[in-house]
CSV table of C-alpha atoms and ligand atoms in Angstrom, one decimal:
chain,number,residue,atom,x,y,z
D,1,MET,CA,26.2,12.5,-0.1
D,2,LYS,CA,26.3,15.9,1.4
D,3,GLU,CA,23.8,16.7,4.1
D,4,ALA,CA,20.3,16.8,2.7
D,5,ARG,CA,18.6,20.2,3.2
D,6,VAL,CA,15.0,20.7,2.3
D,7,ARG,CA,12.5,23.5,2.8
D,8,PHE,CA,8.8,24.1,3.0
D,9,ALA,CA,8.2,27.6,1.6
D,10,PRO,CA,4.6,28.6,2.0
D,11,SER,CA,3.2,32.0,1.1
D,12,PRO,CA,1.1,33.4,4.0
D,13,THR,CA,-1.9,34.0,1.9
D,14,GLY,CA,-4.5,32.2,4.0
D,15,TYR,CA,-4.6,28.9,5.7
D,16,LEU,CA,-2.6,25.8,5.2
D,17,HIS,CA,-4.1,23.8,2.4
D,18,ILE,CA,-4.2,20.0,2.8
D,19,GLY,CA,-1.9,19.7,-0.3
D,20,GLY,CA,0.5,22.1,1.4
D,21,LEU,CA,0.5,19.9,4.5
D,22,ARG,CA,1.4,16.9,2.4
D,23,THR,CA,4.3,18.8,0.8
D,24,ALA,CA,5.6,19.7,4.2
D,25,LEU,CA,5.2,16.1,5.3
D,26,TYR,CA,7.2,14.7,2.4
D,27,ASN,CA,9.9,17.2,3.0
D,28,TYR,CA,10.0,16.3,6.7
D,29,LEU,CA,10.0,12.5,6.1
D,30,PHE,CA,12.8,12.9,3.5
D,31,ALA,CA,14.9,15.0,5.9
D,32,GLN,CA,14.3,12.6,8.8
D,33,HIS,CA,15.0,9.5,6.7
D,34,ASN,CA,18.3,11.0,5.5
D,35,GLY,CA,19.3,12.6,8.8
D,36,GLY,CA,19.1,16.0,7.0
D,37,LYS,CA,17.8,19.4,7.9
D,38,PHE,CA,14.3,20.9,7.2
D,39,VAL,CA,13.8,24.6,6.9
D,40,LEU,CA,10.6,26.6,7.1
D,41,ARG,CA,10.8,29.7,4.9
D,42,ILE,CA,8.0,32.3,4.5
D,43,GLU,CA,7.6,33.5,0.9
D,44,ASP,CA,5.8,36.8,1.3
D,45,THR,CA,7.0,38.7,-1.7
D,46,ASP,CA,3.5,39.2,-3.0
D,47,GLN,CA,2.4,41.7,-0.5
D,48,THR,CA,-1.0,42.1,-2.0
D,49,ARG,CA,-1.9,38.6,-1.0
D,50,PHE,CA,-0.6,38.8,2.6
D,51,VAL,CA,-3.1,37.7,5.2
D,52,GLU,CA,-2.8,38.8,8.8
D,53,GLY,CA,-2.2,35.8,11.1
D,54,ALA,CA,-1.4,33.4,8.3
D,55,ILE,CA,2.2,32.8,9.4
D,56,GLU,CA,1.1,32.0,12.9
D,57,ASN,CA,-1.6,29.7,11.5
D,58,LEU,CA,0.9,27.9,9.3
D,59,ILE,CA,3.3,27.3,12.1
D,60,GLU,CA,0.5,26.2,14.5
D,61,SER,CA,-0.8,23.8,11.9
D,62,LEU,CA,2.5,22.1,11.3
D,63,HIS,CA,3.1,21.9,15.0
D,64,TRP,CA,-0.3,20.3,15.5
D,65,ALA,CA,0.4,17.8,12.7
D,66,GLY,CA,3.7,16.7,14.4
D,67,ILE,CA,5.9,18.1,11.6
D,68,ASP,CA,9.0,19.6,13.2
D,69,TYR,CA,11.7,21.6,11.4
D,70,ASP,CA,15.2,22.6,12.3
D,71,GLU,CA,15.5,26.1,11.0
D,72,GLY,CA,13.5,29.1,9.9
D,73,VAL,CA,10.4,30.7,11.4
D,74,PHE,CA,9.0,29.6,14.8
D,75,ILE,CA,6.6,30.9,17.4
D,76,GLU,CA,7.9,31.4,20.9
D,77,ASP,CA,5.9,33.0,23.7
D,78,GLY,CA,3.3,34.0,21.2
D,79,LYS,CA,5.9,35.8,19.0
D,80,ILE,CA,7.4,35.0,15.6
D,81,VAL,CA,11.1,34.3,15.9
D,82,GLN,CA,13.7,33.1,13.5
D,83,LYS,CA,16.4,30.6,14.1
D,84,GLY,CA,19.3,29.3,12.0
D,85,GLU,CA,22.4,30.5,10.3
D,86,PHE,CA,20.9,31.2,6.9
D,87,GLY,CA,18.4,33.8,7.9
D,88,PRO,CA,16.4,35.9,7.6
D,89,TYR,CA,13.9,33.2,6.6
D,90,ILE,CA,11.1,35.7,5.8
D,91,GLN,CA,11.5,36.9,2.3
D,92,SER,CA,10.3,40.4,2.8
D,93,GLU,CA,13.3,40.8,5.2
D,94,ARG,CA,15.7,39.9,2.4
D,95,LEU,CA,15.0,42.6,-0.2
D,96,ASP,CA,18.5,44.0,-0.3
D,97,ILE,CA,19.9,40.5,-1.0
D,98,TYR,CA,17.6,40.0,-4.0
D,99,LYS,CA,18.4,43.5,-5.2
D,100,LYS,CA,22.1,42.7,-5.2
D,101,TYR,CA,21.6,39.6,-7.4
D,102,VAL,CA,19.2,41.4,-9.7
D,103,ASP,CA,21.8,44.1,-10.2
D,104,GLN,CA,24.3,41.4,-11.0
D,105,LEU,CA,22.1,40.0,-13.7
D,106,ILE,CA,21.6,43.4,-15.2
D,107,GLU,CA,25.3,44.0,-15.3
D,108,SER,CA,26.0,40.6,-17.0
D,109,GLY,CA,23.2,41.3,-19.5
D,110,ASP,CA,21.1,38.3,-18.4
D,111,ALA,CA,18.3,40.6,-17.3
D,112,TYR,CA,16.9,44.0,-18.5
D,113,TYR,CA,14.8,46.9,-17.4
D,114,CYS,CA,11.3,46.9,-18.8
D,115,PHE,CA,9.1,50.0,-18.8
D,116,CYS,CA,6.0,48.6,-20.5
D,117,SER,CA,2.8,49.7,-18.9
D,118,LYS,CA,0.1,47.3,-17.9
D,119,GLU,CA,-2.1,48.7,-20.6
D,120,ARG,CA,0.5,47.9,-23.3
D,121,LEU,CA,1.1,44.4,-21.9
D,122,ASP,CA,-2.7,43.7,-21.9
D,123,ALA,CA,-3.0,45.0,-25.5
D,124,VAL,CA,-0.1,42.8,-26.7
D,125,ARG,CA,-1.6,39.8,-25.0
D,126,GLU,CA,-5.0,40.5,-26.5
D,127,GLU,CA,-3.5,40.7,-30.0
D,128,GLN,CA,-1.5,37.5,-29.5
D,129,LYS,CA,-4.7,35.7,-28.4
D,130,ILE,CA,-6.6,36.8,-31.4
D,131,LYS,CA,-3.7,35.5,-33.6
D,132,GLY,CA,-3.9,32.2,-31.7
D,133,LEU,CA,-0.4,32.6,-30.2
D,134,ILE,CA,0.6,31.8,-26.7
D,135,PRO,CA,0.5,35.1,-24.9
D,136,LYS,CA,4.0,36.2,-23.7
D,137,TYR,CA,6.0,39.4,-23.5
D,138,ASP,CA,6.9,40.6,-26.9
D,139,GLY,CA,10.4,41.8,-25.9
D,140,LEU,CA,10.0,45.5,-26.7
D,141,CYS,CA,12.4,46.6,-23.9
D,142,ARG,CA,15.0,43.8,-24.6
D,143,GLY,CA,16.9,46.1,-26.9
D,144,LEU,CA,17.1,49.1,-24.7
D,145,SER,CA,20.7,50.1,-23.8
D,146,LEU,CA,21.6,50.3,-20.1
D,147,GLU,CA,22.3,54.0,-20.4
D,148,GLU,CA,18.9,54.7,-21.9
D,149,ALA,CA,17.2,52.6,-19.3
D,150,ARG,CA,19.1,54.2,-16.4
D,151,GLU,CA,18.1,57.6,-17.7
D,152,ARG,CA,14.5,56.7,-17.8
D,153,ILE,CA,14.7,55.4,-14.3
D,154,ALA,CA,16.4,58.7,-13.2
D,155,ASN,CA,13.5,60.5,-14.8
D,156,GLY,CA,11.2,58.6,-12.4
D,157,GLU,CA,9.7,56.1,-14.8
D,158,GLU,CA,8.3,52.9,-13.3
D,159,TYR,CA,10.1,49.7,-14.3
D,160,VAL,CA,10.4,46.0,-13.7
D,161,VAL,CA,13.4,43.8,-14.3
D,162,ARG,CA,13.0,40.8,-16.6
D,163,LEU,CA,15.0,37.7,-17.3
D,164,LYS,CA,16.6,37.8,-20.7
D,165,LEU,CA,16.1,34.2,-22.0
D,166,PRO,CA,18.1,33.2,-25.0
D,167,ALA,CA,16.1,32.3,-28.1
D,168,ASN,CA,15.3,28.7,-29.0
D,169,ARG,CA,17.3,26.9,-26.3
D,170,ASP,CA,16.3,23.6,-24.7
D,171,ILE,CA,16.4,23.8,-20.9
D,172,LYS,CA,16.8,20.4,-19.4
D,173,PHE,CA,16.6,19.0,-16.0
D,174,HIS,CA,15.8,15.8,-14.2
D,175,ASP,CA,12.9,15.5,-11.7
D,176,LEU,CA,13.0,12.5,-9.3
D,177,VAL,CA,9.3,11.9,-9.8
D,178,ARG,CA,8.7,13.1,-13.4
D,179,GLY,CA,11.9,12.0,-15.0
D,180,ASP,CA,13.8,14.0,-17.7
D,181,ILE,CA,12.2,17.3,-18.7
D,182,SER,CA,13.1,19.6,-21.5
D,183,ILE,CA,11.4,22.9,-22.3
D,184,ASN,CA,12.3,25.3,-25.1
D,185,THR,CA,12.9,29.0,-24.2
D,186,ASP,CA,10.7,30.0,-27.1
D,187,ASP,CA,7.8,28.6,-25.1
D,188,THR,CA,8.8,30.5,-22.0
D,189,ASP,CA,8.2,34.1,-21.0
D,190,ASP,CA,10.9,36.7,-20.1
D,191,GLN,CA,10.0,36.3,-16.5
D,192,VAL,CA,9.7,39.4,-14.3
D,193,LEU,CA,12.3,39.1,-11.6
D,194,LEU,CA,11.9,42.4,-9.8
D,195,LYS,CA,8.5,44.1,-9.6
D,196,SER,CA,7.9,47.8,-9.7
D,197,ASP,CA,7.3,47.9,-6.0
D,198,GLY,CA,10.9,46.8,-5.4
D,199,TYR,CA,9.9,43.2,-4.3
D,200,PRO,CA,11.3,40.3,-6.2
D,201,THR,CA,8.9,37.8,-7.8
D,202,TYR,CA,8.7,34.3,-6.4
D,203,HIS,CA,10.9,33.1,-9.2
D,204,MET,CA,13.8,35.3,-8.4
D,205,ALA,CA,13.5,34.9,-4.6
D,206,VAL,CA,13.1,31.1,-4.7
D,207,VAL,CA,16.3,30.6,-6.6
D,208,VAL,CA,18.4,33.0,-4.6
D,209,ASP,CA,17.1,31.6,-1.3
D,210,ASP,CA,17.4,28.0,-2.2
D,211,HIS,CA,21.0,28.6,-3.2
D,212,LEU,CA,22.0,30.8,-0.2
D,213,MET,CA,20.3,28.4,2.2
D,214,ASN,CA,22.1,25.4,0.7
D,215,ILE,CA,19.0,23.6,-0.2
D,216,THR,CA,19.8,20.3,-1.8
D,217,HIS,CA,16.3,19.1,-2.8
D,218,VAL,CA,13.4,21.2,-3.9
D,219,VAL,CA,10.3,19.3,-3.0
D,220,ARG,CA,7.0,21.0,-4.0
D,221,GLY,CA,3.7,20.7,-5.8
D,222,GLU,CA,3.7,19.9,-9.5
D,223,GLU,CA,2.0,23.3,-10.2
D,224,TRP,CA,5.5,24.7,-10.1
D,225,LEU,CA,6.9,22.3,-12.7
D,226,PRO,CA,6.3,24.8,-15.6
D,227,SER,CA,8.3,27.5,-13.7
D,228,THR,CA,11.2,25.2,-13.1
D,229,PRO,CA,13.0,25.8,-16.4
D,230,LYS,CA,13.3,29.5,-15.6
D,231,HIS,CA,14.7,28.6,-12.2
D,232,VAL,CA,17.2,26.2,-13.8
D,233,TYR,CA,18.3,28.9,-16.3
D,234,LEU,CA,18.9,31.3,-13.4
D,235,TYR,CA,21.1,28.7,-11.7
D,236,GLU,CA,23.0,28.5,-14.9
D,237,VAL,CA,23.6,32.2,-15.4
D,238,PHE,CA,24.6,32.6,-11.8
D,239,GLY,CA,27.0,29.6,-12.1
D,240,TRP,CA,25.3,27.9,-9.1
D,241,GLU,CA,24.8,24.2,-8.7
D,242,LYS,CA,21.1,23.5,-9.0
D,243,PRO,CA,19.2,21.4,-6.5
D,244,VAL,CA,17.5,18.1,-7.1
D,245,TYR,CA,13.9,18.6,-8.1
D,246,VAL,CA,11.0,16.6,-6.8
D,247,HIS,CA,7.5,17.7,-8.1
D,248,LEU,CA,4.7,16.0,-6.2
D,249,PRO,CA,1.4,15.0,-7.9
D,250,THR,CA,-1.5,17.4,-7.1
D,251,VAL,CA,-3.9,16.3,-4.5
D,252,LEU,CA,-7.2,15.6,-6.3
D,253,ASN,CA,-10.7,14.7,-5.1
D,254,LYS,CA,-12.5,11.5,-6.2
D,255,GLU,CA,-13.7,13.3,-9.4
D,256,ARG,CA,-10.0,13.9,-10.2
D,257,LYS,CA,-10.5,17.7,-9.7
D,258,LYS,CA,-8.3,19.9,-7.6
D,259,LEU,CA,-9.5,20.0,-4.0
D,260,SER,CA,-11.3,23.3,-3.7
D,261,LYS,CA,-13.2,25.1,-1.0
D,262,ARG,CA,-16.3,24.8,-3.1
D,263,HIS,CA,-16.2,21.0,-2.9
D,264,GLY,CA,-15.7,20.8,0.9
D,265,ASP,CA,-12.8,20.9,3.2
D,266,VAL,CA,-9.4,22.0,2.1
D,267,SER,CA,-7.6,23.6,5.0
D,268,VAL,CA,-5.9,21.8,7.8
D,269,ASP,CA,-8.1,23.8,10.1
D,270,ASP,CA,-11.2,22.3,8.5
D,271,PHE,CA,-10.0,18.8,9.3
D,272,ARG,CA,-8.8,19.7,12.7
D,273,SER,CA,-12.1,21.2,13.7
D,274,LYS,CA,-14.0,18.2,12.5
D,275,GLY,CA,-11.9,16.2,15.0
D,276,TYR,CA,-9.5,14.3,12.8
D,277,LEU,CA,-6.5,13.3,14.9
D,278,PRO,CA,-3.2,14.6,13.7
D,279,GLU,CA,-1.9,11.0,13.6
D,280,GLY,CA,-4.9,9.9,11.4
D,281,LEU,CA,-4.7,12.9,9.0
D,282,ILE,CA,-0.9,12.6,8.6
D,283,ASN,CA,-1.0,8.9,8.2
D,284,TYR,CA,-3.7,9.1,5.5
D,285,LEU,CA,-2.2,12.1,3.8
D,286,ALA,CA,1.2,10.3,3.4
D,287,LEU,CA,-0.6,7.7,1.3
D,288,VAL,CA,-2.1,10.3,-1.1
D,289,GLY,CA,0.6,10.0,-3.7
D,290,TRP,CA,3.0,7.7,-1.9
D,291,SER,CA,3.0,4.1,-0.7
D,292,PRO,CA,5.6,2.1,1.2
D,293,GLU,CA,7.0,-1.0,-0.5
D,294,ASP,CA,5.1,-3.3,1.8
D,295,ASN,CA,1.8,-1.4,1.1
D,296,GLU,CA,1.1,-1.1,4.8
D,297,GLU,CA,-1.6,1.4,5.4
D,298,ILE,CA,-1.5,2.1,9.1
D,299,LEU,CA,1.8,3.8,9.7
D,300,SER,CA,3.2,5.8,12.6
D,301,MET,CA,5.4,8.8,11.9
D,302,GLU,CA,8.4,6.6,12.8
D,303,ASP,CA,7.2,3.9,10.3
D,304,MET,CA,6.8,6.6,7.6
D,305,ILE,CA,10.2,8.1,8.2
D,306,HIS,CA,11.8,4.7,8.0
D,307,LYS,CA,10.0,3.7,4.8
D,308,PHE,CA,9.9,7.0,2.9
D,309,THR,CA,11.7,7.4,-0.4
D,310,PHE,CA,10.9,9.5,-3.4
D,311,ASP,CA,11.0,6.6,-5.8
D,312,ARG,CA,7.7,5.4,-4.3
D,313,VAL,CA,6.0,8.7,-5.0
D,314,SER,CA,3.5,8.4,-7.9
D,315,LYS,CA,3.6,10.5,-11.0
D,316,THR,CA,-0.1,10.9,-11.3
D,317,GLY,CA,-2.5,12.8,-9.1
D,318,GLY,CA,-2.9,11.5,-5.6
D,319,ILE,CA,-6.6,10.9,-4.9
D,320,PHE,CA,-7.9,12.3,-1.6
D,321,ASP,CA,-10.5,9.8,-0.6
D,322,LYS,CA,-12.6,11.0,2.4
D,323,ASP,CA,-13.8,7.5,3.2
D,324,LYS,CA,-10.3,6.1,3.4
D,325,LEU,CA,-9.3,9.0,5.6
D,326,ASP,CA,-12.3,8.2,7.8
D,327,TRP,CA,-11.2,4.6,8.0
D,328,VAL,CA,-7.6,5.5,8.9
D,329,ASN,CA,-8.7,8.1,11.4
D,330,GLY,CA,-11.2,5.6,13.0
D,331,HIS,CA,-8.3,3.3,13.6
D,332,TYR,CA,-6.6,6.0,15.7
D,333,ILE,CA,-9.8,6.9,17.6
D,334,ARG,CA,-10.0,3.3,18.7
D,335,SER,CA,-6.3,2.7,19.4
D,336,GLN,CA,-5.3,5.8,21.3
D,337,SER,CA,-5.6,5.9,25.0
D,338,ILE,CA,-9.1,6.5,26.4
D,339,GLU,CA,-7.8,9.5,28.3
D,340,THR,CA,-6.6,11.1,25.1
D,341,ILE,CA,-9.8,10.5,23.2
D,342,THR,CA,-11.9,11.7,26.1
D,343,GLU,CA,-9.8,14.9,26.3
D,344,LEU,CA,-10.5,15.4,22.5
D,345,ALA,CA,-14.2,14.6,22.9
D,346,ILE,CA,-14.9,17.1,25.7
D,347,PRO,CA,-14.8,20.3,23.7
D,348,TYR,CA,-17.4,19.0,21.3
D,349,LEU,CA,-19.7,18.0,24.2
D,350,ILE,CA,-19.3,21.4,25.8
D,351,GLU,CA,-19.8,23.2,22.5
D,352,SER,CA,-23.0,21.3,21.9
D,353,LYS,CA,-24.1,22.1,25.5
D,354,LEU,CA,-24.5,18.5,26.4
D,355,ILE,CA,-22.2,19.2,29.3
D,356,ASP,CA,-20.3,22.1,30.8
D,357,LYS,CA,-16.7,22.6,31.9
D,358,ASP,CA,-17.6,21.9,35.5
D,359,PHE,CA,-19.3,18.6,34.6
D,360,ALA,CA,-16.3,17.6,32.5
D,361,GLU,CA,-14.0,18.2,35.5
D,362,LYS,CA,-16.1,16.4,38.1
D,363,ASN,CA,-17.2,13.4,35.9
D,364,ARG,CA,-14.0,12.5,34.1
D,365,GLU,CA,-14.3,8.8,34.8
D,366,TRP,CA,-17.9,8.6,33.8
D,367,LEU,CA,-17.1,10.4,30.5
D,368,GLU,CA,-14.2,8.0,29.8
D,369,ILE,CA,-16.5,5.0,30.0
D,370,LEU,CA,-19.1,6.8,27.8
D,371,VAL,CA,-16.5,7.8,25.2
D,372,ASP,CA,-15.1,4.3,25.3
D,373,ILE,CA,-18.4,2.6,24.5
D,374,VAL,CA,-19.2,4.8,21.5
D,375,ARG,CA,-15.8,5.3,19.9
D,376,GLU,CA,-15.9,2.0,18.1
D,377,GLY,CA,-17.9,3.3,15.1
D,378,MET,CA,-16.5,6.9,15.0
D,379,HIS,CA,-14.5,8.4,12.1
D,380,HIS,CA,-13.8,11.8,13.6
D,381,MET,CA,-14.4,13.4,17.0
D,382,SER,CA,-17.2,15.8,16.0
D,383,GLU,CA,-19.4,12.7,15.6
D,384,ILE,CA,-19.3,12.2,19.3
D,385,THR,CA,-22.1,14.6,20.1
D,386,ASP,CA,-24.7,12.6,18.1
D,387,LYS,CA,-23.4,9.3,19.5
D,388,VAL,CA,-23.9,10.3,23.1
D,389,ARG,CA,-26.8,12.7,23.0
D,390,PHE,CA,-29.3,10.0,24.2
D,391,MET,CA,-27.5,9.8,27.5
D,392,PHE,CA,-28.3,13.4,28.5
D,393,ASP,CA,-32.0,13.5,28.1
D,394,ASN,CA,-34.4,11.3,30.2
D,395,HIS,CA,-37.2,12.2,27.8
D,396,VAL,CA,-36.4,9.2,25.6
D,397,LYS,CA,-36.8,9.9,21.9
D,398,VAL,CA,-37.7,7.0,19.7
D,399,GLU,CA,-37.5,7.9,16.1
D,400,ASP,CA,-37.2,4.6,14.3
D,401,GLU,CA,-40.6,2.9,13.4
D,402,GLU,CA,-39.3,-0.6,14.2
D,403,ALA,CA,-38.0,0.5,17.6
D,404,LEU,CA,-41.3,2.1,18.3
D,405,GLN,CA,-43.2,-1.1,17.5
D,406,THR,CA,-40.8,-3.0,19.8
D,407,LEU,CA,-41.3,-0.6,22.6
D,408,LYS,CA,-45.1,-0.9,22.2
D,409,GLY,CA,-44.8,-4.7,22.2
D,410,GLU,CA,-46.3,-7.1,24.7
D,411,TYR,CA,-43.3,-7.5,27.0
D,412,THR,CA,-42.3,-4.0,27.8
D,413,LYS,CA,-44.7,-3.3,30.7
D,414,THR,CA,-43.7,-6.5,32.5
D,415,ILE,CA,-40.0,-5.9,32.0
D,416,LEU,CA,-40.1,-2.3,33.2
D,417,ASP,CA,-42.1,-3.2,36.2
D,418,ALA,CA,-39.5,-5.9,37.1
D,419,MET,CA,-36.8,-3.4,36.6
D,420,LYS,CA,-38.4,-0.9,38.9
D,421,GLN,CA,-38.7,-3.6,41.5
D,422,GLU,CA,-35.0,-4.6,41.1
D,423,LEU,CA,-34.0,-1.0,41.6
D,424,ASP,CA,-36.2,-0.6,44.6
D,425,ASN,CA,-33.8,-2.8,46.5
D,426,VAL,CA,-30.7,-0.8,45.9
D,427,GLU,CA,-29.2,2.6,46.6
D,428,GLU,CA,-27.3,2.8,43.3
D,429,ILE,CA,-26.3,0.6,40.4
D,430,ASP,CA,-22.7,-0.5,40.9
D,431,GLU,CA,-20.7,-2.2,38.2
D,432,GLU,CA,-21.6,-5.6,39.5
D,433,LEU,CA,-25.3,-5.0,39.4
D,434,SER,CA,-25.1,-3.4,36.0
D,435,ASN,CA,-23.8,-6.7,34.7
D,436,LYS,CA,-26.4,-8.7,36.5
D,437,LEU,CA,-29.5,-6.6,36.2
D,438,MET,CA,-30.8,-8.0,32.9
D,439,LYS,CA,-30.2,-11.6,34.2
D,440,ASN,CA,-32.2,-10.8,37.3
D,441,ILE,CA,-35.1,-9.4,35.2
D,442,GLN,CA,-35.0,-12.5,33.1
D,443,LYS,CA,-35.3,-14.6,36.2
D,444,ALA,CA,-38.1,-12.5,37.6
D,445,THR,CA,-40.2,-12.4,34.3
D,446,GLY,CA,-39.2,-15.4,32.3
D,447,ILE,CA,-38.7,-13.2,29.3
D,448,LYS,CA,-35.3,-13.7,27.6
D,449,GLY,CA,-33.1,-13.0,24.6
D,450,LYS,CA,-34.3,-10.5,22.0
D,451,ASN,CA,-37.7,-10.2,23.7
D,452,LEU,CA,-36.0,-9.0,26.8
D,453,PHE,CA,-33.2,-6.9,25.4
D,454,MET,CA,-34.8,-5.1,22.6
D,455,PRO,CA,-37.7,-3.4,24.4
D,456,THR,CA,-35.4,-2.5,27.3
D,457,ARG,CA,-32.8,-0.9,25.1
D,458,VAL,CA,-35.5,1.1,23.3
D,459,ALA,CA,-37.0,2.2,26.6
D,460,LEU,CA,-33.8,3.4,28.1
D,461,ALA,CA,-31.7,4.4,25.1
D,462,GLY,CA,-34.3,5.1,22.4
D,463,SER,CA,-33.1,2.7,19.7
D,464,LEU,CA,-32.7,-1.0,18.9
D,465,HIS,CA,-28.9,-1.0,18.5
D,466,GLY,CA,-26.1,0.8,20.2
D,467,PRO,CA,-23.2,0.5,22.6
D,468,GLU,CA,-22.8,-2.1,25.3
D,469,PHE,CA,-26.0,-2.1,27.3
D,470,ALA,CA,-24.6,-3.0,30.7
D,471,LYS,CA,-22.4,0.0,30.5
D,472,ILE,CA,-25.4,2.2,29.6
D,473,ILE,CA,-27.2,1.0,32.6
D,474,TYR,CA,-24.2,1.7,34.8
D,475,LEU,CA,-23.7,5.2,33.4
D,476,LEU,CA,-27.3,6.2,33.7
D,477,GLY,CA,-27.7,5.1,37.3
D,478,LYS,CA,-30.8,4.4,39.3
D,479,GLN,CA,-32.4,7.8,39.2
D,480,ASN,CA,-32.1,8.4,35.5
D,481,ILE,CA,-33.4,5.0,34.7
D,482,LEU,CA,-36.4,5.4,36.9
D,483,GLU,CA,-37.1,8.8,35.3
D,484,ARG,CA,-36.8,7.2,31.8
D,485,ILE,CA,-39.2,4.4,32.7
D,486,GLU,CA,-41.7,6.8,34.0
D,487,TYR,CA,-41.5,8.9,30.9
D,488,VAL,CA,-41.7,5.9,28.6
D,489,GLU,CA,-44.8,4.6,30.4
D,490,ARG,CA,-46.4,8.0,30.2
D,491,GLU,CA,-45.6,8.8,26.6
D,492,TYR,CA,-45.5,5.5,24.8
D,493,LEU,CA,-47.3,2.8,26.6
P,1,LIG,N1,5.8,29.9,-2.1
P,1,LIG,C1,5.5,28.8,-2.9
P,1,LIG,C2,4.1,28.3,-2.5
P,1,LIG,O1,3.4,28.9,-1.9
P,1,LIG,C3,6.5,27.8,-2.8
P,1,LIG,C4,6.8,27.0,-4.0
P,1,LIG,C5,8.1,26.3,-3.8
P,1,LIG,O2,8.2,25.4,-2.9
P,1,LIG,O3,9.1,26.6,-4.6
P,1,LIG,O4,3.7,27.2,-2.9
């Protein structure tokens, strides 16, 4: 097999959609699995949809996700640069290349100039709709002679160039996921290839670029499947070998609808800012439409590369299940080093003003213990704030009714008095004492088990359940505990 070459070809029209990230991921996994090359190309021929900063954001998002590519568009020292022998990789810098191939199609009679105004096209479409026909170009300009067309152009008339599809021909191709596909040209429009602003359409540019960049496999979302016959036809008239096609099932939500902004998070940035780890998001996303043969669900990038093949990509929509994502991401929150997770937690704690930068720098070890005792039940990092809030306010809040009853129970006063006495004897609570303190109080008071632990936990941490109590005692330290006891006695007892 010749060297596999794939590409991810986003349009810089906003932010990277989660479905786009999955397309990039499958391209990457395929290239890596086969020792091939992966290209990042920017498809910006629709200048009206260009969004400032979108290219940078795309690159940054791929980088964050751990998806590397070999050629194309990169950022170096804050600047967009291009690398590789098939450049430029930004379509708006390739206009003369497209022009050359459009001219070639005109010469060979496979494309024609069209002067129809937007008003005329709208009227034609309207009429077709009324008649119950599929709206498409009616072919008015197909018959114009080249001389006549060139004269009209010389007179300054606006024009586009359209593909001249033959009538009633089946265009066939094979898709690695969807199987054999055949579409009749009568059901297909004479696609515009070159727009009146001199830019090619996506359809023209994608074929020219995939050919010139030696792309062997076109891996993209299935929304492009209906366009593929036009592309296949273009390969035919140019006499080029067409790539292998792989159309991926659309990423759907649980209601089997396309993921949309209206229904929650869709951009990689949304997930990133919620505190999903790249490893978690990528691992889960790989499973939306693909599964390894052994059905393993926790997979590192290396595992995925090793196991990835297109024959395990499903035909039908990949369901994006937030709960499953949370489960996978939770696994990574628990399994990554505590240094890494604390590093990720700190920005959330600073943003919520629980701590500031200075505190984070001076109390790293303290924060690591804290993050470690709460990470067990977390799904994404932004949950950290609510998990640790109770540690930062000595005015203990008790919201739960059962907890309040426990706090107001018969043992609390005795326990807290004993605790104060225990702490009277020490400068500070070291690790050893934090492990022994409750035992000591038990000895001093004769109260044990639930009767001892529940009221104490509520008094110091505000709730009946929570992270390892000895660690909480250690992290709070003597002064905070005494303040909490004083507050609880005043407010609740
Ligand atoms: N520019 C297209 C997009 O934004 C790429 C489609 C393709 O991969 O051919 O999705």
